[in-house]
């Protein structure tokens, strides 16, 4: 069973205590999780990587949280932009926001390669706006950015809350017609993206492609939109029309 999961199961014991190896591994995993939360995102490195994808000049924005410490204490500030003057209206079909969230480690490790794979999945049938890199950011910050970009569908790629088995997991939040005030129930989430142990880039991109197509047909995202990436064509068509519960 331990070979099939990263969960902390089947740990060795010495009497009533855990083995020294497992205690040391716990301490190492805990340190990795703390580092993922507190270490700033390498914004320059992410921007340089994005420039190589040919999606346009990336913009960099921040929330109203002035520091990492304030960001962790005040989630509300992470949902409000400080200044969006760097974000240019594009009117494109798709917008990308790369947000540090609660794991800058995940963004530094996976974000550029994930966006490259998603862009390949969506092109050329959908136009893509220049990406936006957001620091001290929560998911809802993307609603303000998406409105400023003027995109139909926004994809927020954000570092997920780390645990004691995974510290570098990304999530994707898809919102149709983003604007301030969107509820979480109006978004779709693809989580646990961290190859090779979690969801891979290609599978994540395939799900994004299905959700984007479904959102455009349905005119909505969130609880009304189902992931049909693995369904047969009849089921996918019904889901896209909102006929499935």
JSON list of C-alpha atoms in Angstrom, two decimals:
[
{"chain": "A", "resi": 1, "resn": "UNK", "atom": "CA", "xyz": [0.00, 0.00, 0.00]},
{"chain": "A", "resi": 2, "resn": "UNK", "atom": "CA", "xyz": [2.86, 2.42, 0.69]},
{"chain": "A", "resi": 3, "resn": "UNK", "atom": "CA", "xyz": [4.00, 1.95, -2.89]},
{"chain": "A", "resi": 4, "resn": "UNK", "atom": "CA", "xyz": [0.64, 3.26, -4.14]},
{"chain": "A", "resi": 5, "resn": "UNK", "atom": "CA", "xyz": [0.35, 6.47, -2.15]},
{"chain": "A", "resi": 6, "resn": "UNK", "atom": "CA", "xyz": [2.34, 9.37, -0.76]},
{"chain": "A", "resi": 7, "resn": "UNK", "atom": "CA", "xyz": [0.17, 9.35, 2.37]},
{"chain": "A", "resi": 8, "resn": "UNK", "atom": "CA", "xyz": [1.90, 8.64, 5.66]},
{"chain": "A", "resi": 9, "resn": "UNK", "atom": "CA", "xyz": [0.66, 5.09, 6.21]},
{"chain": "A", "resi": 10, "resn": "UNK", "atom": "CA", "xyz": [2.35, 1.93, 7.44]},
{"chain": "A", "resi": 11, "resn": "UNK", "atom": "CA", "xyz": [5.03, 3.79, 9.38]},
{"chain": "A", "resi": 12, "resn": "UNK", "atom": "CA", "xyz": [7.63, 1.76, 11.23]},
{"chain": "A", "resi": 13, "resn": "UNK", "atom": "CA", "xyz": [7.61, 1.66, 15.03]},
{"chain": "A", "resi": 14, "resn": "UNK", "atom": "CA", "xyz": [10.13, 1.07, 17.74]},
{"chain": "A", "resi": 15, "resn": "UNK", "atom": "CA", "xyz": [8.09, 0.08, 20.79]},
{"chain": "A", "resi": 16, "resn": "UNK", "atom": "CA", "xyz": [5.42, 2.74, 21.23]},
{"chain": "A", "resi": 17, "resn": "UNK", "atom": "CA", "xyz": [7.33, 5.35, 19.20]},
{"chain": "A", "resi": 18, "resn": "UNK", "atom": "CA", "xyz": [7.87, 5.92, 15.50]},
{"chain": "A", "resi": 19, "resn": "UNK", "atom": "CA", "xyz": [11.20, 4.86, 14.08]},
{"chain": "A", "resi": 20, "resn": "UNK", "atom": "CA", "xyz": [13.95, 7.46, 13.94]},
{"chain": "A", "resi": 21, "resn": "UNK", "atom": "CA", "xyz": [13.87, 7.39, 10.13]},
{"chain": "A", "resi": 22, "resn": "UNK", "atom": "CA", "xyz": [10.17, 8.21, 10.04]},
{"chain": "A", "resi": 23, "resn": "UNK", "atom": "CA", "xyz": [10.56, 10.98, 12.63]},
{"chain": "A", "resi": 24, "resn": "UNK", "atom": "CA", "xyz": [13.37, 12.55, 10.61]},
{"chain": "A", "resi": 25, "resn": "UNK", "atom": "CA", "xyz": [11.33, 12.24, 7.40]},
{"chain": "A", "resi": 26, "resn": "UNK", "atom": "CA", "xyz": [8.40, 13.95, 9.11]},
{"chain": "A", "resi": 27, "resn": "UNK", "atom": "CA", "xyz": [10.64, 16.82, 10.16]},
{"chain": "A", "resi": 28, "resn": "UNK", "atom": "CA", "xyz": [12.04, 17.14, 6.64]},
{"chain": "A", "resi": 29, "resn": "UNK", "atom": "CA", "xyz": [8.56, 17.12, 5.06]},
{"chain": "A", "resi": 30, "resn": "UNK", "atom": "CA", "xyz": [7.31, 19.66, 7.58]},
{"chain": "A", "resi": 31, "resn": "UNK", "atom": "CA", "xyz": [10.25, 21.94, 6.76]},
{"chain": "A", "resi": 32, "resn": "UNK", "atom": "CA", "xyz": [9.54, 21.59, 3.02]},
{"chain": "A", "resi": 33, "resn": "UNK", "atom": "CA", "xyz": [5.89, 22.56, 3.59]},
{"chain": "A", "resi": 34, "resn": "UNK", "atom": "CA", "xyz": [6.88, 25.61, 5.64]},
{"chain": "A", "resi": 35, "resn": "UNK", "atom": "CA", "xyz": [9.40, 26.66, 2.99]},
{"chain": "A", "resi": 36, "resn": "UNK", "atom": "CA", "xyz": [6.75, 26.33, 0.28]},
{"chain": "A", "resi": 37, "resn": "UNK", "atom": "CA", "xyz": [4.46, 28.72, 2.16]},
{"chain": "A", "resi": 38, "resn": "UNK", "atom": "CA", "xyz": [7.01, 31.30, 3.27]},
{"chain": "A", "resi": 39, "resn": "UNK", "atom": "CA", "xyz": [9.54, 31.39, 0.41]},
{"chain": "A", "resi": 40, "resn": "UNK", "atom": "CA", "xyz": [8.79, 34.17, -2.12]},
{"chain": "A", "resi": 41, "resn": "UNK", "atom": "CA", "xyz": [8.02, 33.17, -5.68]},
{"chain": "A", "resi": 42, "resn": "UNK", "atom": "CA", "xyz": [10.86, 33.62, -8.15]},
{"chain": "A", "resi": 43, "resn": "UNK", "atom": "CA", "xyz": [8.87, 36.14, -10.19]},
{"chain": "A", "resi": 44, "resn": "UNK", "atom": "CA", "xyz": [11.80, 37.02, -12.45]},
{"chain": "A", "resi": 45, "resn": "UNK", "atom": "CA", "xyz": [12.44, 33.38, -13.26]},
{"chain": "A", "resi": 46, "resn": "UNK", "atom": "CA", "xyz": [8.75, 32.73, -13.97]},
{"chain": "A", "resi": 47, "resn": "UNK", "atom": "CA", "xyz": [8.52, 35.82, -16.19]},
{"chain": "A", "resi": 48, "resn": "UNK", "atom": "CA", "xyz": [11.64, 34.79, -18.12]},
{"chain": "A", "resi": 49, "resn": "UNK", "atom": "CA", "xyz": [10.17, 31.33, -18.64]},
{"chain": "A", "resi": 50, "resn": "UNK", "atom": "CA", "xyz": [6.86, 32.76, -19.83]},
{"chain": "A", "resi": 51, "resn": "UNK", "atom": "CA", "xyz": [8.59, 35.05, -22.32]},
{"chain": "A", "resi": 52, "resn": "UNK", "atom": "CA", "xyz": [9.96, 31.97, -24.04]},
{"chain": "A", "resi": 53, "resn": "UNK", "atom": "CA", "xyz": [6.46, 30.63, -24.71]},
{"chain": "A", "resi": 54, "resn": "UNK", "atom": "CA", "xyz": [5.57, 33.33, -27.23]},
{"chain": "A", "resi": 55, "resn": "UNK", "atom": "CA", "xyz": [2.33, 34.37, -25.49]},
{"chain": "A", "resi": 56, "resn": "UNK", "atom": "CA", "xyz": [3.25, 38.03, -25.25]},
{"chain": "A", "resi": 57, "resn": "UNK", "atom": "CA", "xyz": [4.99, 40.17, -22.64]},
{"chain": "A", "resi": 58, "resn": "UNK", "atom": "CA", "xyz": [3.97, 39.04, -19.14]},
{"chain": "A", "resi": 59, "resn": "UNK", "atom": "CA", "xyz": [2.63, 41.61, -16.69]},
{"chain": "A", "resi": 60, "resn": "UNK", "atom": "CA", "xyz": [3.47, 41.47, -12.97]},
{"chain": "A", "resi": 61, "resn": "UNK", "atom": "CA", "xyz": [0.97, 42.59, -10.34]},
{"chain": "A", "resi": 62, "resn": "UNK", "atom": "CA", "xyz": [0.55, 42.20, -6.60]},
{"chain": "A", "resi": 63, "resn": "UNK", "atom": "CA", "xyz": [-2.32, 42.15, -4.15]},
{"chain": "A", "resi": 64, "resn": "UNK", "atom": "CA", "xyz": [-2.90, 44.63, -1.35]},
{"chain": "A", "resi": 65, "resn": "UNK", "atom": "CA", "xyz": [-1.02, 42.33, 1.04]},
{"chain": "A", "resi": 66, "resn": "UNK", "atom": "CA", "xyz": [2.25, 44.17, 1.57]},
{"chain": "A", "resi": 67, "resn": "UNK", "atom": "CA", "xyz": [4.27, 41.18, 2.78]},
{"chain": "A", "resi": 68, "resn": "UNK", "atom": "CA", "xyz": [4.14, 37.42, 3.00]},
{"chain": "A", "resi": 69, "resn": "UNK", "atom": "CA", "xyz": [3.34, 37.63, 6.69]},
{"chain": "A", "resi": 70, "resn": "UNK", "atom": "CA", "xyz": [0.39, 39.97, 6.06]},
{"chain": "A", "resi": 71, "resn": "UNK", "atom": "CA", "xyz": [-0.76, 37.77, 3.18]},
{"chain": "A", "resi": 72, "resn": "UNK", "atom": "CA", "xyz": [-0.99, 34.79, 5.51]},
{"chain": "A", "resi": 73, "resn": "UNK", "atom": "CA", "xyz": [-2.78, 36.77, 8.24]},
{"chain": "A", "resi": 74, "resn": "UNK", "atom": "CA", "xyz": [-5.15, 38.64, 5.91]},
{"chain": "A", "resi": 75, "resn": "UNK", "atom": "CA", "xyz": [-6.59, 36.43, 3.15]},
{"chain": "A", "resi": 76, "resn": "UNK", "atom": "CA", "xyz": [-8.98, 39.26, 2.23]},
{"chain": "A", "resi": 77, "resn": "UNK", "atom": "CA", "xyz": [-6.10, 41.49, 1.11]},
{"chain": "A", "resi": 78, "resn": "UNK", "atom": "CA", "xyz": [-4.81, 38.75, -1.17]},
{"chain": "A", "resi": 79, "resn": "UNK", "atom": "CA", "xyz": [-8.06, 38.95, -3.14]},
{"chain": "A", "resi": 80, "resn": "UNK", "atom": "CA", "xyz": [-7.78, 42.66, -3.97]},
{"chain": "A", "resi": 81, "resn": "UNK", "atom": "CA", "xyz": [-5.28, 44.10, -6.49]},
{"chain": "A", "resi": 82, "resn": "UNK", "atom": "CA", "xyz": [-2.89, 46.84, -5.53]},
{"chain": "A", "resi": 83, "resn": "UNK", "atom": "CA", "xyz": [-2.46, 48.24, -9.05]},
{"chain": "A", "resi": 84, "resn": "UNK", "atom": "CA", "xyz": [-3.58, 46.79, -12.38]},
{"chain": "A", "resi": 85, "resn": "UNK", "atom": "CA", "xyz": [-2.11, 49.47, -14.63]},
{"chain": "A", "resi": 86, "resn": "UNK", "atom": "CA", "xyz": [0.36, 46.93, -16.05]},
{"chain": "A", "resi": 87, "resn": "UNK", "atom": "CA", "xyz": [-2.50, 44.72, -17.30]},
{"chain": "A", "resi": 88, "resn": "UNK", "atom": "CA", "xyz": [-3.58, 45.60, -20.82]},
{"chain": "A", "resi": 89, "resn": "UNK", "atom": "CA", "xyz": [-7.05, 44.85, -22.20]},
{"chain": "A", "resi": 90, "resn": "UNK", "atom": "CA", "xyz": [-6.75, 42.10, -24.81]},
{"chain": "A", "resi": 91, "resn": "UNK", "atom": "CA", "xyz": [-10.26, 40.83, -25.53]},
{"chain": "A", "resi": 92, "resn": "UNK", "atom": "CA", "xyz": [-8.77, 37.33, -25.98]},
{"chain": "A", "resi": 93, "resn": "UNK", "atom": "CA", "xyz": [-10.63, 34.09, -25.38]},
{"chain": "A", "resi": 94, "resn": "UNK", "atom": "CA", "xyz": [-8.30, 32.83, -22.65]},
{"chain": "A", "resi": 95, "resn": "UNK", "atom": "CA", "xyz": [-6.30, 34.53, -19.93]},
{"chain": "A", "resi": 96, "resn": "UNK", "atom": "CA", "xyz": [-3.64, 33.04, -17.67]},
{"chain": "A", "resi": 97, "resn": "UNK", "atom": "CA", "xyz": [-2.84, 34.25, -14.16]},
{"chain": "A", "resi": 98, "resn": "UNK", "atom": "CA", "xyz": [0.13, 32.63, -12.42]},
{"chain": "A", "resi": 99, "resn": "UNK", "atom": "CA", "xyz": [-0.29, 33.16, -8.67]},
{"chain": "A", "resi": 100, "resn": "UNK", "atom": "CA", "xyz": [2.02, 32.15, -5.84]},
{"chain": "A", "resi": 101, "resn": "UNK", "atom": "CA", "xyz": [-0.85, 31.18, -3.52]},
{"chain": "A", "resi": 102, "resn": "UNK", "atom": "CA", "xyz": [0.28, 28.99, -0.66]},
{"chain": "A", "resi": 103, "resn": "UNK", "atom": "CA", "xyz": [3.14, 27.26, -2.47]},
{"chain": "A", "resi": 104, "resn": "UNK", "atom": "CA", "xyz": [5.61, 29.37, -4.41]},
{"chain": "A", "resi": 105, "resn": "UNK", "atom": "CA", "xyz": [7.63, 26.16, -4.72]},
{"chain": "A", "resi": 106, "resn": "UNK", "atom": "CA", "xyz": [4.89, 24.66, -6.89]},
{"chain": "A", "resi": 107, "resn": "UNK", "atom": "CA", "xyz": [4.78, 27.69, -9.17]},
{"chain": "A", "resi": 108, "resn": "UNK", "atom": "CA", "xyz": [8.56, 27.87, -9.56]},
{"chain": "A", "resi": 109, "resn": "UNK", "atom": "CA", "xyz": [8.71, 24.14, -10.34]},
{"chain": "A", "resi": 110, "resn": "UNK", "atom": "CA", "xyz": [5.72, 23.54, -12.60]},
{"chain": "A", "resi": 111, "resn": "UNK", "atom": "CA", "xyz": [3.93, 26.69, -13.79]},
{"chain": "A", "resi": 112, "resn": "UNK", "atom": "CA", "xyz": [5.81, 27.50, -17.01]},
{"chain": "A", "resi": 113, "resn": "UNK", "atom": "CA", "xyz": [5.81, 23.91, -18.28]},
{"chain": "A", "resi": 114, "resn": "UNK", "atom": "CA", "xyz": [2.13, 23.53, -17.40]},
{"chain": "A", "resi": 115, "resn": "UNK", "atom": "CA", "xyz": [1.15, 26.71, -19.25]},
{"chain": "A", "resi": 116, "resn": "UNK", "atom": "CA", "xyz": [3.18, 25.64, -22.28]},
{"chain": "A", "resi": 117, "resn": "UNK", "atom": "CA", "xyz": [1.23, 22.36, -22.37]},
{"chain": "A", "resi": 118, "resn": "UNK", "atom": "CA", "xyz": [-2.15, 24.04, -21.87]},
{"chain": "A", "resi": 119, "resn": "UNK", "atom": "CA", "xyz": [-1.41, 26.65, -24.53]},
{"chain": "A", "resi": 120, "resn": "UNK", "atom": "CA", "xyz": [-0.57, 23.88, -26.99]},
{"chain": "A", "resi": 121, "resn": "UNK", "atom": "CA", "xyz": [-3.89, 22.20, -26.14]},
{"chain": "A", "resi": 122, "resn": "UNK", "atom": "CA", "xyz": [-5.92, 25.37, -26.67]},
{"chain": "A", "resi": 123, "resn": "UNK", "atom": "CA", "xyz": [-4.15, 26.76, -29.72]},
{"chain": "A", "resi": 124, "resn": "UNK", "atom": "CA", "xyz": [-5.00, 27.72, -32.41]},
{"chain": "A", "resi": 125, "resn": "UNK", "atom": "CA", "xyz": [-8.75, 27.50, -31.80]},
{"chain": "A", "resi": 126, "resn": "UNK", "atom": "CA", "xyz": [-8.62, 29.96, -28.90]},
{"chain": "A", "resi": 127, "resn": "UNK", "atom": "CA", "xyz": [-6.79, 33.27, -28.67]},
{"chain": "A", "resi": 128, "resn": "UNK", "atom": "CA", "xyz": [-4.63, 33.71, -25.55]},
{"chain": "A", "resi": 129, "resn": "UNK", "atom": "CA", "xyz": [-3.86, 36.98, -23.76]},
{"chain": "A", "resi": 130, "resn": "UNK", "atom": "CA", "xyz": [-0.37, 37.79, -22.48]},
{"chain": "A", "resi": 131, "resn": "UNK", "atom": "CA", "xyz": [0.03, 36.06, -19.09]},
{"chain": "A", "resi": 132, "resn": "UNK", "atom": "CA", "xyz": [-0.10, 37.85, -15.75]},
{"chain": "A", "resi": 133, "resn": "UNK", "atom": "CA", "xyz": [2.10, 36.93, -12.79]},
{"chain": "A", "resi": 134, "resn": "UNK", "atom": "CA", "xyz": [0.52, 37.79, -9.42]},
{"chain": "A", "resi": 135, "resn": "UNK", "atom": "CA", "xyz": [2.26, 37.78, -6.05]},
{"chain": "A", "resi": 136, "resn": "UNK", "atom": "CA", "xyz": [0.69, 37.55, -2.59]},
{"chain": "A", "resi": 137, "resn": "UNK", "atom": "CA", "xyz": [-2.33, 36.32, -4.51]},
{"chain": "A", "resi": 138, "resn": "UNK", "atom": "CA", "xyz": [-5.49, 34.41, -3.68]},
{"chain": "A", "resi": 139, "resn": "UNK", "atom": "CA", "xyz": [-7.73, 32.88, -6.35]},
{"chain": "A", "resi": 140, "resn": "UNK", "atom": "CA", "xyz": [-10.27, 35.74, -6.37]},
{"chain": "A", "resi": 141, "resn": "UNK", "atom": "CA", "xyz": [-7.56, 38.23, -7.35]},
{"chain": "A", "resi": 142, "resn": "UNK", "atom": "CA", "xyz": [-7.89, 36.67, -10.77]},
{"chain": "A", "resi": 143, "resn": "UNK", "atom": "CA", "xyz": [-11.43, 38.05, -11.14]},
{"chain": "A", "resi": 144, "resn": "UNK", "atom": "CA", "xyz": [-10.09, 41.60, -11.15]},
{"chain": "A", "resi": 145, "resn": "UNK", "atom": "CA", "xyz": [-7.27, 40.66, -13.52]},
{"chain": "A", "resi": 146, "resn": "UNK", "atom": "CA", "xyz": [-9.58, 38.77, -15.87]},
{"chain": "A", "resi": 147, "resn": "UNK", "atom": "CA", "xyz": [-11.93, 41.75, -16.07]},
{"chain": "A", "resi": 148, "resn": "UNK", "atom": "CA", "xyz": [-8.99, 44.04, -16.86]},
{"chain": "A", "resi": 149, "resn": "UNK", "atom": "CA", "xyz": [-7.77, 41.63, -19.56]},
{"chain": "A", "resi": 150, "resn": "UNK", "atom": "CA", "xyz": [-11.26, 41.41, -21.03]},
{"chain": "A", "resi": 151, "resn": "UNK", "atom": "CA", "xyz": [-11.01, 37.65, -21.50]},
{"chain": "A", "resi": 152, "resn": "UNK", "atom": "CA", "xyz": [-13.91, 35.23, -21.84]},
{"chain": "A", "resi": 153, "resn": "UNK", "atom": "CA", "xyz": [-12.35, 32.52, -19.67]},
{"chain": "A", "resi": 154, "resn": "UNK", "atom": "CA", "xyz": [-9.67, 32.96, -17.01]},
{"chain": "A", "resi": 155, "resn": "UNK", "atom": "CA", "xyz": [-7.32, 30.23, -15.81]},
{"chain": "A", "resi": 156, "resn": "UNK", "atom": "CA", "xyz": [-5.70, 30.96, -12.45]},
{"chain": "A", "resi": 157, "resn": "UNK", "atom": "CA", "xyz": [-2.73, 28.66, -11.91]},
{"chain": "A", "resi": 158, "resn": "UNK", "atom": "CA", "xyz": [-1.91, 28.81, -8.22]},
{"chain": "A", "resi": 159, "resn": "UNK", "atom": "CA", "xyz": [0.23, 27.05, -5.64]},
{"chain": "A", "resi": 160, "resn": "UNK", "atom": "CA", "xyz": [-1.91, 24.80, -3.45]},
{"chain": "A", "resi": 161, "resn": "UNK", "atom": "CA", "xyz": [-1.70, 24.52, 0.30]},
{"chain": "A", "resi": 162, "resn": "UNK", "atom": "CA", "xyz": [1.22, 22.13, 1.00]},
{"chain": "A", "resi": 163, "resn": "UNK", "atom": "CA", "xyz": [0.90, 19.04, 3.15]},
{"chain": "A", "resi": 164, "resn": "UNK", "atom": "CA", "xyz": [3.33, 16.64, 4.74]},
{"chain": "A", "resi": 165, "resn": "UNK", "atom": "CA", "xyz": [3.50, 14.49, 1.61]},
{"chain": "A", "resi": 166, "resn": "UNK", "atom": "CA", "xyz": [3.33, 17.11, -1.18]},
{"chain": "A", "resi": 167, "resn": "UNK", "atom": "CA", "xyz": [4.73, 20.65, -1.06]},
{"chain": "A", "resi": 168, "resn": "UNK", "atom": "CA", "xyz": [4.78, 21.46, -4.80]},
{"chain": "A", "resi": 169, "resn": "UNK", "atom": "CA", "xyz": [1.21, 20.92, -5.99]},
{"chain": "A", "resi": 170, "resn": "UNK", "atom": "CA", "xyz": [-0.53, 23.32, -8.39]},
{"chain": "A", "resi": 171, "resn": "UNK", "atom": "CA", "xyz": [-4.22, 23.97, -8.87]},
{"chain": "A", "resi": 172, "resn": "UNK", "atom": "CA", "xyz": [-6.05, 25.50, -11.83]},
{"chain": "A", "resi": 173, "resn": "UNK", "atom": "CA", "xyz": [-9.22, 27.55, -11.27]},
{"chain": "A", "resi": 174, "resn": "UNK", "atom": "CA", "xyz": [-11.34, 28.19, -14.37]},
{"chain": "A", "resi": 175, "resn": "UNK", "atom": "CA", "xyz": [-13.82, 31.07, -14.34]},
{"chain": "A", "resi": 176, "resn": "UNK", "atom": "CA", "xyz": [-16.17, 32.00, -17.19]},
{"chain": "A", "resi": 177, "resn": "UNK", "atom": "CA", "xyz": [-16.62, 35.77, -17.67]},
{"chain": "A", "resi": 178, "resn": "UNK", "atom": "CA", "xyz": [-14.43, 36.73, -14.70]},
{"chain": "A", "resi": 179, "resn": "UNK", "atom": "CA", "xyz": [-15.39, 39.84, -12.76]},
{"chain": "A", "resi": 180, "resn": "UNK", "atom": "CA", "xyz": [-15.12, 40.94, -9.13]},
{"chain": "A", "resi": 181, "resn": "UNK", "atom": "CA", "xyz": [-17.72, 39.25, -6.94]},
{"chain": "A", "resi": 182, "resn": "UNK", "atom": "CA", "xyz": [-17.66, 35.83, -8.59]},
{"chain": "A", "resi": 183, "resn": "UNK", "atom": "CA", "xyz": [-18.40, 33.07, -6.08]},
{"chain": "A", "resi": 184, "resn": "UNK", "atom": "CA", "xyz": [-16.25, 29.97, -5.63]},
{"chain": "A", "resi": 185, "resn": "UNK", "atom": "CA", "xyz": [-19.25, 27.94, -6.82]},
{"chain": "A", "resi": 186, "resn": "UNK", "atom": "CA", "xyz": [-18.83, 29.67, -10.19]},
{"chain": "A", "resi": 187, "resn": "UNK", "atom": "CA", "xyz": [-15.38, 28.19, -10.73]},
{"chain": "A", "resi": 188, "resn": "UNK", "atom": "CA", "xyz": [-14.03, 24.78, -11.73]},
{"chain": "A", "resi": 189, "resn": "UNK", "atom": "CA", "xyz": [-10.91, 23.44, -10.06]},
{"chain": "A", "resi": 190, "resn": "UNK", "atom": "CA", "xyz": [-8.30, 20.99, -11.33]},
{"chain": "A", "resi": 191, "resn": "UNK", "atom": "CA", "xyz": [-6.01, 20.11, -8.44]},
{"chain": "A", "resi": 192, "resn": "UNK", "atom": "CA", "xyz": [-3.06, 17.97, -7.42]},
{"chain": "A", "resi": 193, "resn": "UNK", "atom": "CA", "xyz": [-0.89, 18.83, -10.43]},
{"chain": "A", "resi": 194, "resn": "UNK", "atom": "CA", "xyz": [2.68, 17.82, -9.62]},
{"chain": "A", "resi": 195, "resn": "UNK", "atom": "CA", "xyz": [4.21, 15.21, -11.92]},
{"chain": "A", "resi": 196, "resn": "UNK", "atom": "CA", "xyz": [5.49, 12.57, -11.68]},
{"chain": "A", "resi": 197, "resn": "UNK", "atom": "CA", "xyz": [3.49, 11.63, -8.56]},
{"chain": "A", "resi": 198, "resn": "UNK", "atom": "CA", "xyz": [0.40, 13.80, -9.10]},
{"chain": "A", "resi": 199, "resn": "UNK", "atom": "CA", "xyz": [-1.63, 14.79, -12.14]},
{"chain": "A", "resi": 200, "resn": "UNK", "atom": "CA", "xyz": [0.60, 15.34, -15.16]},
{"chain": "A", "resi": 201, "resn": "UNK", "atom": "CA", "xyz": [0.71, 18.42, -17.39]},
{"chain": "A", "resi": 202, "resn": "UNK", "atom": "CA", "xyz": [-0.83, 16.69, -20.40]},
{"chain": "A", "resi": 203, "resn": "UNK", "atom": "CA", "xyz": [-3.75, 15.24, -18.44]},
{"chain": "A", "resi": 204, "resn": "UNK", "atom": "CA", "xyz": [-4.37, 18.61, -16.78]},
{"chain": "A", "resi": 205, "resn": "UNK", "atom": "CA", "xyz": [-4.32, 20.32, -20.18]},
{"chain": "A", "resi": 206, "resn": "UNK", "atom": "CA", "xyz": [-6.79, 17.79, -21.58]},
{"chain": "A", "resi": 207, "resn": "UNK", "atom": "CA", "xyz": [-9.21, 18.50, -18.72]},
{"chain": "A", "resi": 208, "resn": "UNK", "atom": "CA", "xyz": [-8.77, 22.25, -19.20]},
{"chain": "A", "resi": 209, "resn": "UNK", "atom": "CA", "xyz": [-9.55, 21.88, -22.89]},
{"chain": "A", "resi": 210, "resn": "UNK", "atom": "CA", "xyz": [-12.77, 20.00, -22.15]},
{"chain": "A", "resi": 211, "resn": "UNK", "atom": "CA", "xyz": [-13.85, 22.52, -19.51]},
{"chain": "A", "resi": 212, "resn": "UNK", "atom": "CA", "xyz": [-13.10, 25.50, -21.75]},
{"chain": "A", "resi": 213, "resn": "UNK", "atom": "CA", "xyz": [-15.19, 24.03, -24.55]},
{"chain": "A", "resi": 214, "resn": "UNK", "atom": "CA", "xyz": [-17.97, 23.15, -22.11]},
{"chain": "A", "resi": 215, "resn": "UNK", "atom": "CA", "xyz": [-17.96, 26.60, -20.50]},
{"chain": "A", "resi": 216, "resn": "UNK", "atom": "CA", "xyz": [-18.32, 28.31, -23.89]},
{"chain": "A", "resi": 217, "resn": "UNK", "atom": "CA", "xyz": [-21.21, 26.05, -24.89]},
{"chain": "A", "resi": 218, "resn": "UNK", "atom": "CA", "xyz": [-22.96, 26.35, -21.53]},
{"chain": "A", "resi": 219, "resn": "UNK", "atom": "CA", "xyz": [-22.17, 30.01, -20.95]},
{"chain": "A", "resi": 220, "resn": "UNK", "atom": "CA", "xyz": [-21.13, 29.30, -17.38]},
{"chain": "A", "resi": 221, "resn": "UNK", "atom": "CA", "xyz": [-18.54, 27.64, -15.19]},
{"chain": "A", "resi": 222, "resn": "UNK", "atom": "CA", "xyz": [-18.65, 26.16, -11.70]},
{"chain": "A", "resi": 223, "resn": "UNK", "atom": "CA", "xyz": [-21.21, 23.69, -10.37]},
{"chain": "A", "resi": 224, "resn": "UNK", "atom": "CA", "xyz": [-23.20, 23.85, -13.62]},
{"chain": "A", "resi": 225, "resn": "UNK", "atom": "CA", "xyz": [-20.20, 22.68, -15.66]},
{"chain": "A", "resi": 226, "resn": "UNK", "atom": "CA", "xyz": [-18.98, 19.08, -15.47]},
{"chain": "A", "resi": 227, "resn": "UNK", "atom": "CA", "xyz": [-15.62, 17.62, -16.48]},
{"chain": "A", "resi": 228, "resn": "UNK", "atom": "CA", "xyz": [-16.37, 15.50, -19.53]},
{"chain": "A", "resi": 229, "resn": "UNK", "atom": "CA", "xyz": [-12.78, 14.90, -20.60]},
{"chain": "A", "resi": 230, "resn": "UNK", "atom": "CA", "xyz": [-13.12, 11.15, -19.94]},
{"chain": "A", "resi": 231, "resn": "UNK", "atom": "CA", "xyz": [-16.77, 10.78, -20.95]},
{"chain": "A", "resi": 232, "resn": "UNK", "atom": "CA", "xyz": [-18.20, 9.36, -24.17]},
{"chain": "A", "resi": 233, "resn": "UNK", "atom": "CA", "xyz": [-19.44, 11.91, -26.74]},
{"chain": "A", "resi": 234, "resn": "UNK", "atom": "CA", "xyz": [-23.13, 11.56, -25.78]},
{"chain": "A", "resi": 235, "resn": "UNK", "atom": "CA", "xyz": [-22.43, 12.21, -22.11]},
{"chain": "A", "resi": 236, "resn": "UNK", "atom": "CA", "xyz": [-20.13, 15.13, -22.97]},
{"chain": "A", "resi": 237, "resn": "UNK", "atom": "CA", "xyz": [-22.80, 16.74, -25.17]},
{"chain": "A", "resi": 238, "resn": "UNK", "atom": "CA", "xyz": [-25.45, 16.40, -22.47]},
{"chain": "A", "resi": 239, "resn": "UNK", "atom": "CA", "xyz": [-23.17, 17.86, -19.83]},
{"chain": "A", "resi": 240, "resn": "UNK", "atom": "CA", "xyz": [-22.26, 20.77, -22.05]},
{"chain": "A", "resi": 241, "resn": "UNK", "atom": "CA", "xyz": [-25.96, 21.60, -22.39]},
{"chain": "A", "resi": 242, "resn": "UNK", "atom": "CA", "xyz": [-26.46, 21.42, -18.62]},
{"chain": "A", "resi": 243, "resn": "UNK", "atom": "CA", "xyz": [-28.66, 18.31, -18.89]},
{"chain": "A", "resi": 244, "resn": "UNK", "atom": "CA", "xyz": [-26.70, 16.29, -16.32]},
{"chain": "A", "resi": 245, "resn": "UNK", "atom": "CA", "xyz": [-26.98, 16.85, -12.58]}
]
